[in-house]
Structures are given as structure tokens and as C-alpha cells.
PDB file of C-alpha atoms in Angstrom:
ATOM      1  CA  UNK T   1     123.101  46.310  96.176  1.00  0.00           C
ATOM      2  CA  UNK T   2     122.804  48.511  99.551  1.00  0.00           C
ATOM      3  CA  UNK T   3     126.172  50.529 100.739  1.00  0.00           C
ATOM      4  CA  UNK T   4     126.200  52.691 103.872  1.00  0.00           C
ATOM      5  CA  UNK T   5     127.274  55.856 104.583  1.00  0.00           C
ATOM      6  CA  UNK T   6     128.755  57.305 108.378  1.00  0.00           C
ATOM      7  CA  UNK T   7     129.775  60.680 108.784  1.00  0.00           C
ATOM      8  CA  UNK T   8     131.119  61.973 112.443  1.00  0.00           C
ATOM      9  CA  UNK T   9     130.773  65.723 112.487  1.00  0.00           C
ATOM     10  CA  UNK T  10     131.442  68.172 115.320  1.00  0.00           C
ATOM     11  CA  UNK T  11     128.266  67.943 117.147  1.00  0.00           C
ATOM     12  CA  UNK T  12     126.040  64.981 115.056  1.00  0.00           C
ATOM     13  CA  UNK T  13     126.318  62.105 113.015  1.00  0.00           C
ATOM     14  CA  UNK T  14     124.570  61.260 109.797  1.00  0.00           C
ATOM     15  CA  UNK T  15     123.898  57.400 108.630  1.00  0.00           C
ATOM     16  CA  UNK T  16     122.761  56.829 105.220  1.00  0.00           C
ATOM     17  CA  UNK T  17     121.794  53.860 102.607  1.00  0.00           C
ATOM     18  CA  UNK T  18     122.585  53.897  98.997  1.00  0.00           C
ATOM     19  CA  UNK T  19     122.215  51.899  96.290  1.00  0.00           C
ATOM     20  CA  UNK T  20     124.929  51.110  94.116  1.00  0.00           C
ATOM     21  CA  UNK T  21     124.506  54.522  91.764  1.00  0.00           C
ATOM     22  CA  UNK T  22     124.634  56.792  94.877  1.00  0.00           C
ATOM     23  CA  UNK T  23     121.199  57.385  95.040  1.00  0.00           C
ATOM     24  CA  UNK T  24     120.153  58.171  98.850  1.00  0.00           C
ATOM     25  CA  UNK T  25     117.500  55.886  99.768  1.00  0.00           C
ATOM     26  CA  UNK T  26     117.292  56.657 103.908  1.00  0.00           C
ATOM     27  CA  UNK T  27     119.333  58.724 105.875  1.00  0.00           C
ATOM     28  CA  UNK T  28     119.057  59.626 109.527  1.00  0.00           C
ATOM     29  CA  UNK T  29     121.104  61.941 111.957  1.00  0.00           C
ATOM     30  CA  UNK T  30     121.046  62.165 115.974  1.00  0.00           C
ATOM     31  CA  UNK T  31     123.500  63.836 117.929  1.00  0.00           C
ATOM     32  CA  UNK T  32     127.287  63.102 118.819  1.00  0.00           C
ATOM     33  CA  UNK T  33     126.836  61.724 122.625  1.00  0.00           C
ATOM     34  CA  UNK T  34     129.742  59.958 123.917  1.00  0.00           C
ATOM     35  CA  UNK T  35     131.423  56.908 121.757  1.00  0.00           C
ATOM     36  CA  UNK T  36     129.686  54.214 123.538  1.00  0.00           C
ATOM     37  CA  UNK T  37     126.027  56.030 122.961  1.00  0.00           C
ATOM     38  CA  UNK T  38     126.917  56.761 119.714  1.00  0.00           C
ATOM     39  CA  UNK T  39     128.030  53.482 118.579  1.00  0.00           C
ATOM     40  CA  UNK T  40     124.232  52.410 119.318  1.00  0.00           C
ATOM     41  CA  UNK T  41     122.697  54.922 117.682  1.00  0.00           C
ATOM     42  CA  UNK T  42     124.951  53.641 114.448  1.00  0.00           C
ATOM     43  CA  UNK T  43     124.962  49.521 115.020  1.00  0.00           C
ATOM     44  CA  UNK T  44     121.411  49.812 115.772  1.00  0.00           C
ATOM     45  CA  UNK T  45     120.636  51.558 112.595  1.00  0.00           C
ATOM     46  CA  UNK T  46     122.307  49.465 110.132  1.00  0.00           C
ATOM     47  CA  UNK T  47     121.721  46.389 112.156  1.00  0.00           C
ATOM     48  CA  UNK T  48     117.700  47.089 110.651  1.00  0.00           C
ATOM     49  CA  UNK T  49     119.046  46.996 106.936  1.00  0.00           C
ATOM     50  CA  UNK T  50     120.920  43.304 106.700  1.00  0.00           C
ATOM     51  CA  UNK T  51     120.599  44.078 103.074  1.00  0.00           C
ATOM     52  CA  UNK T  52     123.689  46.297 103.028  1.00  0.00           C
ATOM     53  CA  UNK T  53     127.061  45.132 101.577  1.00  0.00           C
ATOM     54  CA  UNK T  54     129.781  47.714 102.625  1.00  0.00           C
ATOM     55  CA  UNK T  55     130.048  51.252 104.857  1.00  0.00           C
ATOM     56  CA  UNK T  56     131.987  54.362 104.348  1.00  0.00           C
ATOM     57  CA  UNK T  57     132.848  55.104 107.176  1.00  0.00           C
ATOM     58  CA  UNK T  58     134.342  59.359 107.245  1.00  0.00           C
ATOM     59  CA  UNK T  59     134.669  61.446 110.382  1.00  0.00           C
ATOM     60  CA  UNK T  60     136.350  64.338 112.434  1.00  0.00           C
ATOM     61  CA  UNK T  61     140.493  63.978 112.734  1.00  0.00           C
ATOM     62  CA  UNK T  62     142.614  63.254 113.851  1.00  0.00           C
ATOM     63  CA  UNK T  63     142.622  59.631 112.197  1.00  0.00           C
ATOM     64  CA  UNK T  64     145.383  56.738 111.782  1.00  0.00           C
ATOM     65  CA  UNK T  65     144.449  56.548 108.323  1.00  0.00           C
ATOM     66  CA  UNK T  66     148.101  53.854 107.521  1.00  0.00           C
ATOM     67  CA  UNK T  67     146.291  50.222 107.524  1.00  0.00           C
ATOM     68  CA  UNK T  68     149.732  48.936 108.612  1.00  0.00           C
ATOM     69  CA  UNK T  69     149.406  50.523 112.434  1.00  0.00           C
ATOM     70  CA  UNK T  70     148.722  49.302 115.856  1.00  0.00           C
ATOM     71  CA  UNK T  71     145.642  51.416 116.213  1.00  0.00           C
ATOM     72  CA  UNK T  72     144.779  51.790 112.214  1.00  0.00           C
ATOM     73  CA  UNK T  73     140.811  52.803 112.194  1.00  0.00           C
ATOM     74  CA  UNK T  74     141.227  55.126 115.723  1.00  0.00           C
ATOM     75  CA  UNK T  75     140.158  58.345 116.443  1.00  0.00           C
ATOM     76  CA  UNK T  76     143.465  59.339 117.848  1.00  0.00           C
ATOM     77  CA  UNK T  77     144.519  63.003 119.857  1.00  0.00           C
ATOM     78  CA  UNK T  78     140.658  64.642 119.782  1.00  0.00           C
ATOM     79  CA  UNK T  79     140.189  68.163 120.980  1.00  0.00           C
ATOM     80  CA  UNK T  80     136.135  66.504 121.409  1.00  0.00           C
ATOM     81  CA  UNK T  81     135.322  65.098 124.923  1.00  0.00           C
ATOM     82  CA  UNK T  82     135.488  61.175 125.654  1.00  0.00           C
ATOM     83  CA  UNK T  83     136.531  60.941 121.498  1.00  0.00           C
ATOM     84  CA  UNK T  84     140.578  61.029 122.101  1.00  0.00           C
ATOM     85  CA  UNK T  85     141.802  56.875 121.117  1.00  0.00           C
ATOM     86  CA  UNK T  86     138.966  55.669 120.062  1.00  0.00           C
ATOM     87  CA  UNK T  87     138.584  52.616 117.904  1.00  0.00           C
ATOM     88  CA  UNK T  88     136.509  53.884 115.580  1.00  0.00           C
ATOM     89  CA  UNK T  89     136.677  51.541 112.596  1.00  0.00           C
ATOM     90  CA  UNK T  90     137.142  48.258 114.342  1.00  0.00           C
ATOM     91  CA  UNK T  91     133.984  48.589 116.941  1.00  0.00           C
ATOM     92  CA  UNK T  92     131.931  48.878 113.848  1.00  0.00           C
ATOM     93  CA  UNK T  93     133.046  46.089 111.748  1.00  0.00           C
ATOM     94  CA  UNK T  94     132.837  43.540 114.960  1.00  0.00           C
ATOM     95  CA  UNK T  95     129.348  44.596 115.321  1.00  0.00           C
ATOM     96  CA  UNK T  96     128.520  44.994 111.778  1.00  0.00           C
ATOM     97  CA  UNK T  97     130.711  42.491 109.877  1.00  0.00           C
ATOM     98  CA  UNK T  98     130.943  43.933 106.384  1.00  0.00           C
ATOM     99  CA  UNK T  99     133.854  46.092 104.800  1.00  0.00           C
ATOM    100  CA  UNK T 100     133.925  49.282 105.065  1.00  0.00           C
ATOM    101  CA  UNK T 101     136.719  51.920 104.155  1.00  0.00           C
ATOM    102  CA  UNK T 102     137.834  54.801 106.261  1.00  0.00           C
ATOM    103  CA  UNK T 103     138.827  58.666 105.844  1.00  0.00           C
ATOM    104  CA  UNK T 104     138.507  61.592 107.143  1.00  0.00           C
ATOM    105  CA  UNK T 105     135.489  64.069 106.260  1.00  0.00           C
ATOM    106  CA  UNK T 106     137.081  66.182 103.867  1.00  0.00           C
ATOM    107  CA  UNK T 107     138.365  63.701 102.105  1.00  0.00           C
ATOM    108  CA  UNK T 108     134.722  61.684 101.943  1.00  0.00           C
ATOM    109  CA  UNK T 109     133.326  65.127 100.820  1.00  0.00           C
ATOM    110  CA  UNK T 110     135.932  65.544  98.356  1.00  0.00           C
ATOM    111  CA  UNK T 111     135.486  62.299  96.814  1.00  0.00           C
ATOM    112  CA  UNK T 112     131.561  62.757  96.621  1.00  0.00           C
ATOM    113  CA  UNK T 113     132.262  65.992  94.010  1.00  0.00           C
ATOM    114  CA  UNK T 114     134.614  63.679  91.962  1.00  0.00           C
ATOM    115  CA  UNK T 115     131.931  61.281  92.007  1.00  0.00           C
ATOM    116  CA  UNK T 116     129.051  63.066  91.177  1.00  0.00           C
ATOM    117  CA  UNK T 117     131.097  64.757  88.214  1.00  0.00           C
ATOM    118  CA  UNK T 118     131.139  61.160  86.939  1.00  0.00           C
ATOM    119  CA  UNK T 119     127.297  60.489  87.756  1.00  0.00           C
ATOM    120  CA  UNK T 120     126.563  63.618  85.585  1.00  0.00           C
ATOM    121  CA  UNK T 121     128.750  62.511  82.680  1.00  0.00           C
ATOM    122  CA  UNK T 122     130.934  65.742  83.291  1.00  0.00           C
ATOM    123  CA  UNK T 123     133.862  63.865  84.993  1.00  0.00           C
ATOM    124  CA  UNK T 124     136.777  65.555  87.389  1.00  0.00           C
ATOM    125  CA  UNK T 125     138.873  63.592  87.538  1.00  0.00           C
ATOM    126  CA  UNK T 126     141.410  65.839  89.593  1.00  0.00           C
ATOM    127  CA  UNK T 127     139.959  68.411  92.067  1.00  0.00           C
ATOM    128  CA  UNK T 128     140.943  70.098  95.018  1.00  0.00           C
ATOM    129  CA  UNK T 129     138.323  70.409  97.264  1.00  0.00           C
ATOM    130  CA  UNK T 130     138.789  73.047 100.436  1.00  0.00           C
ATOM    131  CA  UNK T 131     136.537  73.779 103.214  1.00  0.00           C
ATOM    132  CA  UNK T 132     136.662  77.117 105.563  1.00  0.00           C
ATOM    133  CA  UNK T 133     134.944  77.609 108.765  1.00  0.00           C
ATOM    134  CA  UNK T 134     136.445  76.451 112.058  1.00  0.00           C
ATOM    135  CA  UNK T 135     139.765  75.513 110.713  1.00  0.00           C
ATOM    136  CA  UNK T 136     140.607  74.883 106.635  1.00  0.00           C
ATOM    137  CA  UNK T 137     140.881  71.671 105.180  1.00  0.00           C
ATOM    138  CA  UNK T 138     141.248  70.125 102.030  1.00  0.00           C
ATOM    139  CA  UNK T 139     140.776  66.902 100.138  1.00  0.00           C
ATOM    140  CA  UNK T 140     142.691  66.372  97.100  1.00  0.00           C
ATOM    141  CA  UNK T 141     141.310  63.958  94.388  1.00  0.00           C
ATOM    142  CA  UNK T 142     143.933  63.135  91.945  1.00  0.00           C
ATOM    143  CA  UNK T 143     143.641  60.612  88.135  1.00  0.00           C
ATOM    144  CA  UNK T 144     140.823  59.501  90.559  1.00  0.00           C
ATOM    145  CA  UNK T 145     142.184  58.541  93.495  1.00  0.00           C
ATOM    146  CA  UNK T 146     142.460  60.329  97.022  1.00  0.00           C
ATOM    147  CA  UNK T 147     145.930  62.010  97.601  1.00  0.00           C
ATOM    148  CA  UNK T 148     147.382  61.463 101.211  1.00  0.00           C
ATOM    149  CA  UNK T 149     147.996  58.443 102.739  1.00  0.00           C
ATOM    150  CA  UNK T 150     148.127  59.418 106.399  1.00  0.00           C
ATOM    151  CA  UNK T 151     145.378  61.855 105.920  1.00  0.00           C
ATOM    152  CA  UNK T 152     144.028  64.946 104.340  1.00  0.00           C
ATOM    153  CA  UNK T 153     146.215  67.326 102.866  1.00  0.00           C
ATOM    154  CA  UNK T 154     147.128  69.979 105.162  1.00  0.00           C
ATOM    155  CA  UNK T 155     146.235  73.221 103.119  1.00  0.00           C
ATOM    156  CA  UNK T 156     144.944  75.037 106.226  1.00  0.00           C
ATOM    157  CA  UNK T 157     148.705  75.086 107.335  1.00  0.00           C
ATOM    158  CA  UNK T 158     150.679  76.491 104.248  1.00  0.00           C
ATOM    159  CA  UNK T 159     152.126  80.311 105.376  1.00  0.00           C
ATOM    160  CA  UNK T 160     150.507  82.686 102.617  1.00  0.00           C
ATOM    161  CA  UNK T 161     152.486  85.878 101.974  1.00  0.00           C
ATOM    162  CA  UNK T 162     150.892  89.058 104.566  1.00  0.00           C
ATOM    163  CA  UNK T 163     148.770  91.101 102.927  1.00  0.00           C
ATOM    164  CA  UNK T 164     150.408  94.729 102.450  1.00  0.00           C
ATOM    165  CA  UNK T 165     147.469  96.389 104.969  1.00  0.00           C
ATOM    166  CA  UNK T 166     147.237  92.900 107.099  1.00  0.00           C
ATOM    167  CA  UNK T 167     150.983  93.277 108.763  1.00  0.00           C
ATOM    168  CA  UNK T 168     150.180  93.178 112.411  1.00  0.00           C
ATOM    169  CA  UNK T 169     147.882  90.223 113.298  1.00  0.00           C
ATOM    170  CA  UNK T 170     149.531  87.361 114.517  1.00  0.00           C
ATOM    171  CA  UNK T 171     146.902  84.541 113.965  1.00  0.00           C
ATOM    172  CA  UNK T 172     145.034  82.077 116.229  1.00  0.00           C
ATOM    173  CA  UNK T 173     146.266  78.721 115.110  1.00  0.00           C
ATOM    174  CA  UNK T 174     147.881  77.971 118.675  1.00  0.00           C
ATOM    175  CA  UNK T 175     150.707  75.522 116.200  1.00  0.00           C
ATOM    176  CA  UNK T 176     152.012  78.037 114.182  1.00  0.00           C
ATOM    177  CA  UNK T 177     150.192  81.489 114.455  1.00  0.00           C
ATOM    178  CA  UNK T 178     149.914  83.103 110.959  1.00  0.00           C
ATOM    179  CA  UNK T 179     149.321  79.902 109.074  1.00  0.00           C
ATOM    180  CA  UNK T 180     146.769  80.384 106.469  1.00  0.00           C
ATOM    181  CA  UNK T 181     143.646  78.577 109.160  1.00  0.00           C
ATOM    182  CA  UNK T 182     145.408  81.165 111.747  1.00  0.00           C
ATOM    183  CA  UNK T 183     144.289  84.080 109.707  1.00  0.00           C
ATOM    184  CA  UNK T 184     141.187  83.124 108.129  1.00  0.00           C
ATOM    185  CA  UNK T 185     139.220  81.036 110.187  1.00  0.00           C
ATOM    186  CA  UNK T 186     136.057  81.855 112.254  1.00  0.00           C
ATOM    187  CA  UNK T 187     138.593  81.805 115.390  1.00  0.00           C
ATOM    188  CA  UNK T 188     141.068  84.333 113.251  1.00  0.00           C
ATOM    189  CA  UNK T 189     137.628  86.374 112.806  1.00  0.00           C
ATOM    190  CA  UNK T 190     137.087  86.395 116.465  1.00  0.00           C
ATOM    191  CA  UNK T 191     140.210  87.244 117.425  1.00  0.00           C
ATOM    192  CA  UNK T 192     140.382  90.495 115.151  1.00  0.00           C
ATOM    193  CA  UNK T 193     136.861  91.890 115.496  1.00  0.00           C
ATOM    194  CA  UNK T 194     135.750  90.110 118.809  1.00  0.00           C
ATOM    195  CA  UNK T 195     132.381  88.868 117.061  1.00  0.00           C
ATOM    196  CA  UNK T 196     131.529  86.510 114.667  1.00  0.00           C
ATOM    197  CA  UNK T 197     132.617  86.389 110.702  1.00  0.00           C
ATOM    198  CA  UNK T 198     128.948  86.353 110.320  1.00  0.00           C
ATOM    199  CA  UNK T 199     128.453  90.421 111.671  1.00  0.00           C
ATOM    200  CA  UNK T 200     131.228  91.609 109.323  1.00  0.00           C
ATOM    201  CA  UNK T 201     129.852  93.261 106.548  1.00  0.00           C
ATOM    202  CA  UNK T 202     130.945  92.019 103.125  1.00  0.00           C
ATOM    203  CA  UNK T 203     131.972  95.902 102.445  1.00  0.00           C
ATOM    204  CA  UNK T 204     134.668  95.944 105.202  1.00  0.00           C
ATOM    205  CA  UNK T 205     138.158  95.017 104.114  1.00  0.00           C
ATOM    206  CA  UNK T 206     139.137  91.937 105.367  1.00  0.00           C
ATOM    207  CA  UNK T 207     137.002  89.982 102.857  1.00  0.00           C
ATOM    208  CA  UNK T 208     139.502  91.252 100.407  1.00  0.00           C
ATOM    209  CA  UNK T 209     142.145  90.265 102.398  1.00  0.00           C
ATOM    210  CA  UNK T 210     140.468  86.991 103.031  1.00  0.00           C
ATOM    211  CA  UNK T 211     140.774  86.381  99.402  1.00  0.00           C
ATOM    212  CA  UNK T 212     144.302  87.299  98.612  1.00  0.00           C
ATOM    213  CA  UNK T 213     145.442  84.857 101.659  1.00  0.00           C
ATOM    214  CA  UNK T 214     142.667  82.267  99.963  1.00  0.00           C
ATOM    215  CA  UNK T 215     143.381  82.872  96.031  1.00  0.00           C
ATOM    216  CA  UNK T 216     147.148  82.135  97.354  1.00  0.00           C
ATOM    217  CA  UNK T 217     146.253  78.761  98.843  1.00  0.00           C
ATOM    218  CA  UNK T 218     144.343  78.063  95.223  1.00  0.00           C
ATOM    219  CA  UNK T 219     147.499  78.869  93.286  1.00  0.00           C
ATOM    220  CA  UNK T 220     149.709  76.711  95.387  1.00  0.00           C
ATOM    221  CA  UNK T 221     147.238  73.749  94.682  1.00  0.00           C
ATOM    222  CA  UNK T 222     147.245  74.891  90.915  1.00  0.00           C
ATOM    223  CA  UNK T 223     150.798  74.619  90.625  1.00  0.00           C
ATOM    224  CA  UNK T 224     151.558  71.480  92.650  1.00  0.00           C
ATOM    225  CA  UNK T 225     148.329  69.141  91.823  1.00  0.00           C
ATOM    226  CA  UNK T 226     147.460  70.771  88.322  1.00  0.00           C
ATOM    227  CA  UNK T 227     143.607  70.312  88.955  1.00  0.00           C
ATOM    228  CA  UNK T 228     140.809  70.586  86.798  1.00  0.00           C
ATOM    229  CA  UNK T 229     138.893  72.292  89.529  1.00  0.00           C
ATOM    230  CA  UNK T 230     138.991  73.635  92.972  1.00  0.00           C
ATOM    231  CA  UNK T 231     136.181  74.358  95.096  1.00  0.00           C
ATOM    232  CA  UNK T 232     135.968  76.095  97.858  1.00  0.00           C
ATOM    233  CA  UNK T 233     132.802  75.886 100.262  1.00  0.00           C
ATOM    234  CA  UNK T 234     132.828  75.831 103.803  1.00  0.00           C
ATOM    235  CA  UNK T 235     130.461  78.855 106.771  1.00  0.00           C
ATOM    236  CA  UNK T 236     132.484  81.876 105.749  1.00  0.00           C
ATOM    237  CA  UNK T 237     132.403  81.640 101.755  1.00  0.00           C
ATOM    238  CA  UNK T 238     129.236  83.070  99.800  1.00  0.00           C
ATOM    239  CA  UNK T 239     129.189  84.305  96.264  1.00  0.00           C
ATOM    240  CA  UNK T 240     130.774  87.865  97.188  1.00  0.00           C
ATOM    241  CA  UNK T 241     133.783  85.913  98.762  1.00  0.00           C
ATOM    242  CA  UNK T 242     134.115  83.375  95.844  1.00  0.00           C
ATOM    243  CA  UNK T 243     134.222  86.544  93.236  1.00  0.00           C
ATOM    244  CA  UNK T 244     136.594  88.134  95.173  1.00  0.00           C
ATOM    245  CA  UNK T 245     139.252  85.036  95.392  1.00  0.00           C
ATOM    246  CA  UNK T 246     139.104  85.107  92.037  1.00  0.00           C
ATOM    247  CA  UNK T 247     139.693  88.298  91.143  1.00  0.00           C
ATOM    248  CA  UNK T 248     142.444  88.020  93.834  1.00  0.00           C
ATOM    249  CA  UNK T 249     143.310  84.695  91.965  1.00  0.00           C
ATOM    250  CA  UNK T 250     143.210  86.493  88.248  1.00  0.00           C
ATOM    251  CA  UNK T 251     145.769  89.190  89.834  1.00  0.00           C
ATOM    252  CA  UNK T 252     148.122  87.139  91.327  1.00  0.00           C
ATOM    253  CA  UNK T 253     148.734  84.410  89.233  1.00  0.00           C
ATOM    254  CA  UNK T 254     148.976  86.687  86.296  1.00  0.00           C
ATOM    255  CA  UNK T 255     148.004  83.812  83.464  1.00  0.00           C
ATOM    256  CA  UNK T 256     151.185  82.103  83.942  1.00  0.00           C
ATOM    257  CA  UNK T 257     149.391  78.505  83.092  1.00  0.00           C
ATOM    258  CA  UNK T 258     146.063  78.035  81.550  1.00  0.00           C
ATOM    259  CA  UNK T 259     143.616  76.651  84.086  1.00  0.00           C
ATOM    260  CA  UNK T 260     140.140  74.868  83.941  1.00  0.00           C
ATOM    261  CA  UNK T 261     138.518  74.021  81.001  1.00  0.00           C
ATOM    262  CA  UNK T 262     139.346  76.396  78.203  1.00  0.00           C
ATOM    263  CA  UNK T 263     141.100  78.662  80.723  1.00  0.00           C
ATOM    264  CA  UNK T 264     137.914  79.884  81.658  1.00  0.00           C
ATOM    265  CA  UNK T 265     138.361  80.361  85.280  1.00  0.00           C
ATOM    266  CA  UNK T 266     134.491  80.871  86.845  1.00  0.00           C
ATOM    267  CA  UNK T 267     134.316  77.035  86.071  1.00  0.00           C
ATOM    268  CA  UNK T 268     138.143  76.731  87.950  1.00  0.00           C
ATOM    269  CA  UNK T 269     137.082  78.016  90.673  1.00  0.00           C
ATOM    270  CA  UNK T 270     134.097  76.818  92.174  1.00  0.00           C
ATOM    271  CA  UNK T 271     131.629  76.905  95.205  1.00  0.00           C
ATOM    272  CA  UNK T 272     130.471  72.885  96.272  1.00  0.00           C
ATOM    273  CA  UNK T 273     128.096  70.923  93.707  1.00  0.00           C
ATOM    274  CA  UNK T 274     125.736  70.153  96.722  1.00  0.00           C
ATOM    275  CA  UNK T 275     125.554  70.615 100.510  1.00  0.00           C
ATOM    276  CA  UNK T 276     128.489  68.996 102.136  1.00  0.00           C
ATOM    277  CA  UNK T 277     126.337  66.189 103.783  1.00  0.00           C
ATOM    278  CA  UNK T 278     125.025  65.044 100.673  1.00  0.00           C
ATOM    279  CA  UNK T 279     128.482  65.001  99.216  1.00  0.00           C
ATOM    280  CA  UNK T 280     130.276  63.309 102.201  1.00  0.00           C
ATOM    281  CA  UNK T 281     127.272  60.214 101.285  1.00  0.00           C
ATOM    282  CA  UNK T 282     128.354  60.401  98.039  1.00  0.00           C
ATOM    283  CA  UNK T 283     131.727  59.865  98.477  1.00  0.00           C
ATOM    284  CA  UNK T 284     131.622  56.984 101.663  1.00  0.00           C
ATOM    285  CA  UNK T 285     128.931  55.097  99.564  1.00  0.00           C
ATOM    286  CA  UNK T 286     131.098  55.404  96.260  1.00  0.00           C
ATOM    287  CA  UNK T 287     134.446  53.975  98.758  1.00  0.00           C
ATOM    288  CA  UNK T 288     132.325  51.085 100.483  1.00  0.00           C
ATOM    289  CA  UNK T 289     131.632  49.909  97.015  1.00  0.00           C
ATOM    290  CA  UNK T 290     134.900  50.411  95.663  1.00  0.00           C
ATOM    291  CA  UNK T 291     136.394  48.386  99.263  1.00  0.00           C
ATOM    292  CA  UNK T 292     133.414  45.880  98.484  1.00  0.00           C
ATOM    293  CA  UNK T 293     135.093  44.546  94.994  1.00  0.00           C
ATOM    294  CA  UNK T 294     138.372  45.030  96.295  1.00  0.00           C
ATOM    295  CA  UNK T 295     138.255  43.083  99.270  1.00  0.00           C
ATOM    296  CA  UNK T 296     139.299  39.836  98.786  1.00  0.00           C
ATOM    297  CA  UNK T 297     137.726  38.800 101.995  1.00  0.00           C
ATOM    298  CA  UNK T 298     134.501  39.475 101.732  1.00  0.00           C
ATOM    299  CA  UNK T 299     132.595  39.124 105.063  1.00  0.00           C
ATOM    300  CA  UNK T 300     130.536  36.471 105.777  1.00  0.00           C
ATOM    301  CA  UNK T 301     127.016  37.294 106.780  1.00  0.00           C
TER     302      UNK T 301
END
């Protein structure tokens, strides 16, 4: 069996085909154009492979992600040109007439480590999975299933406690200012040295001070999910960074639970098993196949 795979980025799109163990047998990407370009590029591609069963579909929020609403499977308030109300998720089923589930692209990537932890006989079966770069997200997976039901987790908007030499800044999320995306995102990076996170050196402070917000953001997840892993991947984290959230991590939480597997915490806290695109197929091929069984409809050809 054939499953798809559809993930709407910030500036492309990426189509894939699966087979039913998650191995990538074609994938394409072309750029995000406007919705009605874009759902060409996608009906046209899968419209070449009849042989497929189910899509995943996964894309930028924000998403009406509650099946029971008027416009369930929209694109909904987008910051992105011509994407605001969008009907994402039915356009694509009335051209392409097979089930498909829906999420958002954390979650899809999310799912695609809990996934491949199964392919490799090393199951997670409850992760948190964060991304940092423009803003911070998170996908939760949880006994296997995807936590949230109107959408991804919000861990990007939890208030960290201020870092004792990091009193001053008031952040750059233009909700709520000093949420933890207002003070550690590329914007926040910006905003403080007026040039990209990618011309600090990884000798200047803030990466410390980075971590302590970060390592924060991985206790709270510790303590309210109780996960076997979290990973953290996204531009602005590299190996320095990771060492230094968990030395932040180490310090803060002060052993008060054991985490991970033996309480060893280097295989806690983790960078991403594989590049977030491959993931993201991982995890909309492993849903369409799930929503393929479950569907007690299935589509007629």
C-alpha cells in the first residue's frame, strides 16, 4: 500500500509517497505560491500515483484542528499572504478523494520521532518534541497518541523565570512580550543584538541564558507530561546549545525525579533523530495509514 505525505512550510511545500513501513519512495518540493497555484502543484502530483490509499496532510498554523467545526480542515488567521481562511483539507479530498488526516507541522514532526523509535525497535512512546527558530513550538506525543485537540501545545508561550543578568529585555512576541518565544527566538535575537542569532558567537552570554529560559521549558514538560524524551531541534540549537540546556537542566531541576532511561539524561535530552522534513513524512504517512483503517468510510476510487 501507497500513503502520501503534504507538508506546508513557510516558503515551500514538500509531497511525498510511502509505503506502508514509512519508507520514502518519491518526494518532491516547489515553492509556496498562492493557494490556488499551490493546490496544482499538490492535486497534480498525487493525481500521477492512483495507487495511493490515504494523505497526511501537516502544515503552518493557525489550523481548526476540532472535526466538529464549521470550517474544520482551514487554514484560519495566517500572518502568510492570500493563506488567511483557507480550506485547506477539504479542497484536497474533493480533488483527491481518499482520507487523509490533518495537523499542524510540529505535531506531524513530532509524531515521525515517535514513529521511527518504533521502526527501530527502540520505542517512545511519550516524547516532547520542541522546535526553535522563528517562534517555538512543540508537539507532544503521549501512550502514543498526539496531545492537543485544538492544536499543538503552546510551549513557546509559557513565562520562564528572568534570568538574574537578563532583567531588562522586554521580548518581541507582540501577544505577551517576555513569553519564552519572546525571548528566545530569532526575532528576540534581532531585537537584542540587531543581527542575526547566526553572528553571535557561541562564547557570548546569551547562549547561557538561552538555556536556562530553554532547560526551564524542558522541566515544565518533565513534570506535567512525564516523557521518556524531549528533543529539541529547530535553526538556533547546535551541540554547544544542547550541552548547555542541559547543564542548565542538571542545575535547576536538582534530581528531584529520575528522568530518561536509567536517569541518564544525554539520552533525555535530545537533538532530532533526522532532519525535520524527513520526520514530518514520517509522521503524515504513519497518520494517513492510521485514518486509512480507521475510517469507516473508505473512499471510493
Amino acid at each position: 500500500m501507497l500513503l502520501g505525505s503534504i507538508e506546508l512550510r513557510d516558503h515551500d511545500v514538500t509531497c511525498a509517497i510511502s509505503d506502508n513501513q514509512m519508507n520514502i519512495k518519491d518526494k518532491v518540493d516547489f515553492p509556496l505560491n498562492t493557494p490556488n497555484e499551490t493546490f496544482r502543484n499538490i492535486i497534480k502530483y498525487f493525481k500521477n500515483v492512483p495507487e495511493v490509499k490515504a494523505i497526511g496532510i501537516s502544515s503552518f498554523g493557525p489550523l481548526e484542528l476540532r472535526n466538529y467545526a464549521p470550517n474544520y480542515g482551514y487554514i484560519t488567521d495566517s500572518s502568510r499572504p492570500h493563506w488567511s481562511n483557507v480550506n485547506l483539507l477539504g479542497t484536497l479530498k474533493k480533488y483527491l478523494k481518499v482520507p487523509m488526516s490533518f495537523t499542524t507541522d510540529v505535531n506531524s514532526t513530532a509524531y515521525g520521532e515517535y514513529i521511527f523509535s518504533v521502526l527501530q525497535n527502540k520505542p517512545v512512546m511519550s516524547l516532547v518534541y520542541m522546535t526553535i527558530s522563528k517562534g517555538v513550538g512543540a508537539g507532544i506525543v503521549n501512550a502514543g497518541e498526539l496531545v492537543g485537540y485544538k492544536g499543538s501545545p503552546e510551549i513557546g508561550h509559557i513565562y520562564p523565570k528572568r534570568h538574574p543578568k537578563d532583567q531588562t529585555f522586554k521580548g518581541t512576541c507582540p501577544y505577551q512580550g517576555d513569553c519564552l518565544e519572546g525571548l528566545i527566538s530569532e526575532s528576540a535575537f534581532q531585537a537584542r543584538f540587531n543581527k542575526s542569532y547566526k553572528e553571535i558567537s557561541m562564547f557570548n552570554p546569551i547562549w547561557d541564558i538561552v538555556a536556562y529560559y530553554i532547560a526551564q521549558s524542558a522541566i515544565q514538560s518533565t513534570l506535567l507530561i512525564r516523557p521518556q524524551k524531549i528533543i529539541i531541534g529547530g535553526d538556533i540549537i547546535n551541540k554547544i546549545e544542547i550541552q548547555k540546556i542541559k547543564e542548565q537542566f542538571q542545575k535547576l531541576f536538582n534530581g528531584y525525579l529520575s528522568v530518561g532511561d536509567n536517569n541518564n539524561l544525554n539520552n533525555y535530552i535530545t537533538t532530532p533523530s533526522n532532519s525535520s522534513t524527513k520526520l514530518a513524512i514520517i509522521g503524515n504517512t504513519a497518520l494517513a495509514k492510521k485514518i486509512y483503517y480507521s475510517d469507516a468510510n473508505i473512499y471510493a476510487k
